[in-house]
Amino acid sequence: MRIGSRTPGRIDPILSGLRAVLAHHRERDTLPPLTEGDRLDGKTCLVTGPSSGLGRAIAPELARRGCRVILACRAGHDDLAEAVRRESGNPEVSQRVLDLADLASVTALCDGLARDGVTLDLLVSNAGVAPLGNRLTRDGFAELFQVNFLGSFLLVNRLLADGVLPREHGAGPGAGPGDGRPRRLPRVVITSSETHRLCPPIDFGRFGQFPDFGLMEGTTWYGQSKLYVQTFACELGRRLVRADGTPEVSVFSYCPGAVRTNISREGGFMGKLMTAYFIDPKVSMWPAVYCSASRTLEGRTRLYLYLRHVAETDARSSDPRNGERLWQLSIDLLATRGIQLPPWVEGE
């Protein structure tokens, strides 16, 4: 069940929240269950937004499955890695500073990972905000736009271009490492939202610009930021496919549903309602962990999970023309801040 299916426009936050909670309780699994065999031993993962909410639940679960986990979050969470090590029983958990509201911080993280010779097998791009109002970042962009989309656009593409998240250029995923098993392709897992299908379309003439908004309009513009995210996920998946149709990197996105997180901390009454009735992150993390660890997804790409089933994304997000425009306009915006993305992003 989707949270709604009407003409995109203003999203009623209370009705949207109620529908999302009901969808959780009515959901039935249509995917094979995760098992103890769906492990990530020997793999390295970067998780953004791991200090609270959904990311705080995802990180220790990936560590419990044997993954080396790098926690990428803002300064001020000095004990986070130790807490995740303790909860997961996995000593290979570390953390680095990342503030998506500061493009220089994104660049510094990428530079550090490349300098230190880090190779990622998995990126969980999870960090997000839902501010009560249209604040600007130090880079001069709307916070909703930069934190939820543009900063992650820069992060993903730098990791790919630097080879920190390697693209598989060899034989397809059926060619194993010599023991008969399929090769594990690198994966990018992106936290999206069903609100991406309910908001107004992206205005490419005013790309990245958000109006002033209050509590009742916040869900609408949060949905708009997630339409940017979902369009990016679809376009990224297209660009990371070989000529024969097999992926170089698997790209998955998902909606966790009505998850109880700190993202609602500015929401006043609505925030309290979300805290009281929304679903615990340890339950809502399931699609993220599934996309990260499930062996049944090996060799697949461009899947969108809503709760525990595969769903179609909104047609606007999967339209290649929109994806191409979003990609180029994002490059152009970064260039206005002196950030030139490496050549492969431009199709070389």
Coordinates of C-alpha atoms in Angstrom, one line a residue:
M1 CA 0.0 0.0 0.0
R2 CA 1.3 3.4 -0.9
I3 CA 0.9 6.4 1.3
G4 CA -1.3 8.0 -1.4
S5 CA -2.0 8.1 -5.1
R6 CA -3.4 11.4 -6.2
T7 CA -2.4 14.3 -8.5
P8 CA 1.0 15.6 -7.2
G9 CA 0.6 18.8 -5.2
R10 CA 0.5 19.9 -1.6
I11 CA 0.9 16.9 0.8
D12 CA -1.3 16.9 3.9
P13 CA 1.3 15.9 6.6
I14 CA -1.3 14.4 9.0
L15 CA -3.1 12.4 6.4
S16 CA 0.2 11.3 4.9
G17 CA 1.6 10.2 8.2
L18 CA -1.6 8.2 9.1
R19 CA -1.5 6.4 5.7
A20 CA 2.1 5.6 6.2
V21 CA 1.6 4.1 9.6
L22 CA -1.4 2.0 8.3
A23 CA 0.8 0.8 5.4
H24 CA 3.3 -0.6 7.9
H25 CA 0.7 -2.6 9.7
R26 CA -0.9 -3.9 6.5
E27 CA 2.4 -4.8 4.8
R28 CA 3.1 -8.4 3.8
D29 CA 6.5 -9.7 2.8
T30 CA 6.9 -10.4 -0.9
L31 CA 10.7 -10.8 -0.9
P32 CA 12.7 -13.7 0.2
P33 CA 13.7 -13.2 3.9
L34 CA 17.1 -12.2 5.0
T35 CA 19.0 -15.2 6.5
E36 CA 22.2 -15.6 8.5
G37 CA 23.9 -16.4 5.2
D38 CA 23.3 -12.9 4.0
R39 CA 26.6 -11.7 5.4
L40 CA 29.1 -9.0 4.5
D41 CA 32.3 -10.5 5.8
G42 CA 35.3 -8.8 4.4
K43 CA 33.3 -6.0 2.9
T44 CA 33.7 -2.3 3.7
C45 CA 30.7 0.1 4.0
L46 CA 30.3 3.8 4.5
V47 CA 27.0 4.9 6.2
T48 CA 25.9 8.5 6.2
G49 CA 23.6 9.8 8.9
P50 CA 24.5 7.1 11.5
S51 CA 24.3 9.1 14.6
S52 CA 20.5 8.7 15.2
G53 CA 17.3 7.3 13.8
L54 CA 17.5 5.0 10.8
G55 CA 21.2 5.2 10.3
R56 CA 21.8 4.5 13.9
A57 CA 19.9 1.2 13.5
I58 CA 21.4 0.3 10.1
A59 CA 25.1 0.7 11.1
P60 CA 25.3 -1.9 13.9
E61 CA 23.2 -4.4 11.9
L62 CA 25.6 -4.2 9.0
A63 CA 28.5 -4.6 11.5
R64 CA 26.8 -7.7 13.0
R65 CA 26.8 -9.2 9.5
G66 CA 30.5 -8.9 9.4
C67 CA 31.0 -5.6 7.5
R68 CA 33.7 -3.1 8.3
V69 CA 31.7 0.0 8.9
I70 CA 32.8 3.6 8.5
L71 CA 30.4 6.0 10.1
A72 CA 30.2 9.4 8.4
C73 CA 28.5 12.0 10.5
R74 CA 28.9 15.6 11.9
A75 CA 31.4 16.4 14.6
G76 CA 30.2 15.9 18.2
H77 CA 29.5 12.2 18.2
D78 CA 32.9 11.1 19.5
D79 CA 31.6 7.9 21.2
L80 CA 29.5 6.7 18.3
A81 CA 32.0 4.2 16.8
E82 CA 32.7 2.7 20.2
A83 CA 28.9 2.3 20.9
V84 CA 28.4 0.5 17.5
R85 CA 31.4 -1.7 18.2
R86 CA 30.0 -2.7 21.5
E87 CA 26.5 -3.3 20.2
S88 CA 27.5 -5.3 17.2
G89 CA 30.5 -7.2 18.6
N90 CA 32.5 -6.1 15.6
P91 CA 35.7 -4.2 16.4
E92 CA 36.0 -2.9 12.8
V93 CA 33.9 0.2 13.1
S94 CA 35.4 3.6 12.7
Q95 CA 34.1 7.1 12.0
R96 CA 34.9 10.2 9.9
V97 CA 33.5 13.7 9.9
L98 CA 30.9 14.5 7.2
D99 CA 28.5 17.5 7.2
L100 CA 26.4 17.5 4.0
A101 CA 25.4 21.1 4.7
D102 CA 29.0 22.0 4.0
L103 CA 30.4 21.0 0.6
A104 CA 33.9 21.5 1.8
S105 CA 33.3 18.8 4.4
V106 CA 32.1 16.4 1.6
T107 CA 35.2 17.1 -0.4
A108 CA 37.4 16.7 2.7
L109 CA 35.9 13.3 3.4
C110 CA 36.4 12.1 -0.1
D111 CA 40.0 13.4 -0.2
G112 CA 40.7 11.6 3.0
L113 CA 39.2 8.3 1.9
A114 CA 41.2 8.4 -1.4
R115 CA 44.4 9.4 0.4
D116 CA 44.1 6.5 2.9
G117 CA 43.5 3.9 0.2
V118 CA 40.0 3.0 1.3
T119 CA 38.0 0.8 -1.0
L120 CA 34.3 0.6 -0.4
D121 CA 32.0 -2.3 -1.3
L122 CA 28.9 -0.6 -0.1
L123 CA 27.6 3.0 0.4
V124 CA 24.4 3.6 2.4
S125 CA 23.4 7.1 1.5
N126 CA 21.0 7.7 4.3
A127 CA 21.5 11.2 5.9
G128 CA 18.7 13.7 5.6
V129 CA 16.9 16.6 7.2
A130 CA 13.3 17.9 7.5
P131 CA 13.8 21.5 8.7
L132 CA 10.8 23.7 9.7
G133 CA 11.5 26.4 7.2
N134 CA 13.7 27.1 4.2
R135 CA 17.2 27.7 5.8
L136 CA 20.3 28.3 3.7
T137 CA 23.5 26.5 4.1
R138 CA 26.9 28.2 4.2
D139 CA 27.2 27.3 0.5
G140 CA 24.0 29.3 -0.1
F141 CA 21.7 26.5 -1.0
A142 CA 18.4 25.5 0.6
E143 CA 19.2 23.1 3.4
L144 CA 16.6 20.6 2.2
F145 CA 18.1 20.5 -1.2
Q146 CA 21.8 20.4 -0.2
V147 CA 21.6 17.9 2.7
N148 CA 19.0 15.6 1.1
F149 CA 20.4 15.7 -2.4
L150 CA 23.2 17.9 -3.7
G151 CA 25.8 16.9 -1.0
S152 CA 25.1 13.3 -1.6
F153 CA 25.3 13.8 -5.3
L154 CA 28.8 15.1 -4.8
L155 CA 29.7 12.4 -2.4
V156 CA 28.6 9.5 -4.6
N157 CA 30.2 10.8 -7.7
R158 CA 33.5 11.6 -6.0
L159 CA 33.7 8.1 -4.5
L160 CA 33.1 6.6 -7.9
A161 CA 35.4 8.8 -9.8
D162 CA 38.2 8.4 -7.2
G163 CA 37.8 4.6 -7.3
V164 CA 37.0 4.5 -3.6
L165 CA 33.8 2.9 -4.7
P166 CA 35.1 0.9 -7.7
R167 CA 33.2 0.2 -10.8
E168 CA 33.4 -3.4 -12.1
H169 CA 34.7 -3.1 -15.7
G170 CA 35.4 -6.8 -16.2
A171 CA 33.1 -9.7 -17.0
G172 CA 29.5 -9.7 -15.7
P173 CA 28.5 -10.7 -12.2
G174 CA 28.2 -14.3 -13.1
A175 CA 32.0 -14.6 -13.4
G176 CA 33.0 -15.7 -9.9
P177 CA 36.3 -15.4 -8.0
G178 CA 37.3 -18.9 -8.8
D179 CA 35.2 -20.8 -6.3
G180 CA 32.0 -21.0 -8.4
R181 CA 30.3 -18.2 -6.5
P182 CA 29.0 -15.0 -8.3
R183 CA 31.1 -11.9 -7.8
R184 CA 29.7 -9.4 -5.3
L185 CA 29.2 -6.2 -7.1
P186 CA 29.6 -2.9 -5.2
R187 CA 26.3 -1.4 -4.1
V188 CA 24.9 2.0 -3.5
V189 CA 21.8 2.1 -1.3
I190 CA 19.8 5.3 -1.1
T191 CA 17.2 6.3 1.4
S192 CA 14.2 7.7 -0.5
S193 CA 10.6 8.3 0.4
E194 CA 7.1 7.6 -1.0
T195 CA 6.5 11.4 -0.7
H196 CA 8.6 11.7 -3.9
R197 CA 5.5 10.8 -5.9
L198 CA 3.1 13.2 -4.2
C199 CA 4.9 16.5 -4.5
P200 CA 4.9 19.0 -7.4
P201 CA 7.3 18.3 -10.2
I202 CA 10.9 19.6 -10.2
D203 CA 11.0 23.1 -11.7
F204 CA 14.1 22.8 -13.8
G205 CA 14.0 26.6 -14.5
R206 CA 14.5 27.2 -10.7
F207 CA 16.6 24.1 -10.0
G208 CA 17.4 23.7 -6.3
Q209 CA 15.3 26.7 -5.2
F210 CA 12.8 26.2 -2.4
P211 CA 10.3 28.8 -1.2
D212 CA 9.7 29.8 2.4
F213 CA 7.5 27.2 4.1
G214 CA 6.0 26.4 7.4
L215 CA 4.8 23.4 9.3
M216 CA 1.9 22.5 7.0
E217 CA 4.0 22.8 3.8
G218 CA 7.0 21.0 5.2
T219 CA 6.0 17.6 4.0
T220 CA 5.4 18.8 0.5
W221 CA 8.9 20.3 0.2
Y222 CA 10.5 17.4 1.9
G223 CA 8.8 15.3 -0.8
Q224 CA 10.2 17.5 -3.4
S225 CA 13.7 17.0 -2.0
K226 CA 13.1 13.2 -2.2
L227 CA 12.0 13.6 -5.8
Y228 CA 15.4 15.0 -6.5
V229 CA 16.9 12.0 -4.6
Q230 CA 14.8 9.4 -6.5
T231 CA 15.5 11.0 -9.9
F232 CA 19.2 10.8 -9.0
A233 CA 19.0 7.2 -8.0
C234 CA 17.3 6.2 -11.3
E235 CA 19.8 8.2 -13.3
L236 CA 22.8 6.9 -11.4
G237 CA 21.6 3.3 -12.0
R238 CA 21.4 4.1 -15.7
R239 CA 24.9 5.5 -15.9
L240 CA 26.4 2.5 -14.0
V241 CA 25.3 -0.1 -16.5
R242 CA 27.5 -1.7 -19.2
A243 CA 26.7 -1.8 -22.9
D244 CA 25.4 -5.4 -22.4
G245 CA 22.9 -4.3 -19.8
T246 CA 24.7 -5.7 -16.7
P247 CA 25.6 -3.3 -13.8
E248 CA 29.0 -2.1 -12.9
V249 CA 27.6 -1.0 -9.5
S250 CA 24.2 -2.0 -8.2
V251 CA 22.0 1.0 -7.3
F252 CA 19.0 0.4 -5.0
S253 CA 16.7 2.9 -3.3
Y254 CA 14.0 2.4 -0.8
C255 CA 11.3 4.0 1.4
P256 CA 11.5 2.9 5.0
G257 CA 7.9 4.1 5.6
A258 CA 6.7 5.9 8.7
V259 CA 10.0 5.7 10.7
R260 CA 10.5 7.3 14.1
T261 CA 13.6 9.4 13.8
N262 CA 15.1 12.7 14.9
I263 CA 14.3 14.1 11.4
S264 CA 11.0 15.3 12.9
R265 CA 12.6 17.1 15.9
E266 CA 11.5 20.5 14.6
G267 CA 8.0 19.4 13.8
G268 CA 6.2 20.7 16.9
F269 CA 2.9 18.8 17.3
M270 CA 3.6 16.7 14.1
G271 CA 7.0 15.8 15.5
K272 CA 5.5 14.6 18.7
L273 CA 2.9 12.6 16.7
M274 CA 5.6 11.0 14.7
T275 CA 7.6 10.1 17.8
A276 CA 4.5 8.5 19.4
Y277 CA 3.0 6.5 16.5
F278 CA 5.7 6.0 13.8
I279 CA 7.7 2.7 13.6
D280 CA 10.9 2.0 15.5
P281 CA 14.0 2.3 13.3
K282 CA 15.1 -1.2 14.2
V283 CA 12.0 -2.4 12.3
S284 CA 12.1 0.3 9.5
M285 CA 15.7 -0.5 8.7
W286 CA 14.7 -3.8 7.0
P287 CA 14.7 -2.6 3.3
A288 CA 18.1 -0.8 3.8
V289 CA 19.7 -4.0 5.2
Y290 CA 18.0 -6.1 2.6
C291 CA 19.4 -3.9 -0.2
S292 CA 22.8 -4.0 1.4
A293 CA 23.2 -7.7 2.2
S294 CA 20.7 -9.9 0.3
R295 CA 22.3 -12.4 -2.0
T296 CA 19.1 -12.5 -4.0
L297 CA 19.8 -9.0 -5.4
E298 CA 23.2 -9.9 -6.8
G299 CA 23.6 -8.8 -10.4
R300 CA 20.4 -6.6 -10.2
T301 CA 20.2 -2.8 -10.2
R302 CA 17.7 0.1 -10.3
L303 CA 15.3 -1.4 -7.8
Y304 CA 13.1 0.6 -5.5
L305 CA 11.7 -1.0 -2.4
Y306 CA 8.8 0.3 -0.5
L307 CA 8.8 -1.4 2.9
R308 CA 9.1 -5.1 2.1
H309 CA 8.2 -5.2 -1.6
V310 CA 9.6 -3.9 -4.9
A311 CA 7.6 -1.0 -6.3
E312 CA 7.7 1.3 -9.3
T313 CA 9.0 4.8 -8.7
D314 CA 7.0 7.8 -9.9
A315 CA 7.3 8.2 -13.7
R316 CA 8.9 11.6 -13.3
S317 CA 11.8 10.2 -11.4
S318 CA 12.4 7.4 -13.9
D319 CA 12.2 9.6 -17.0
P320 CA 15.7 9.6 -18.6
R321 CA 15.1 13.2 -19.8
N322 CA 14.6 14.4 -16.2
G323 CA 17.6 12.4 -15.0
E324 CA 19.8 13.9 -17.6
R325 CA 18.7 17.5 -16.8
L326 CA 19.0 16.9 -13.1
W327 CA 22.6 15.5 -13.6
Q328 CA 23.8 18.4 -15.7
L329 CA 22.2 21.1 -13.6
S330 CA 23.8 19.6 -10.5
I331 CA 27.2 19.7 -12.1
D332 CA 26.6 23.3 -13.1
L333 CA 25.5 24.3 -9.6
L334 CA 28.6 22.7 -8.0
A335 CA 30.8 24.5 -10.6
T336 CA 29.4 27.8 -9.3
R337 CA 31.0 26.9 -5.9
G338 CA 34.3 26.0 -7.5
I339 CA 33.8 22.3 -7.5
Q340 CA 34.6 20.5 -10.7
L341 CA 33.5 16.9 -10.8
P342 CA 35.8 14.4 -12.5
P343 CA 35.4 13.7 -16.3
W344 CA 33.5 10.4 -16.1
V345 CA 30.5 12.2 -14.6
E346 CA 30.2 14.1 -17.9
G347 CA 30.1 10.9 -19.9
E348 CA 33.8 10.6 -20.8

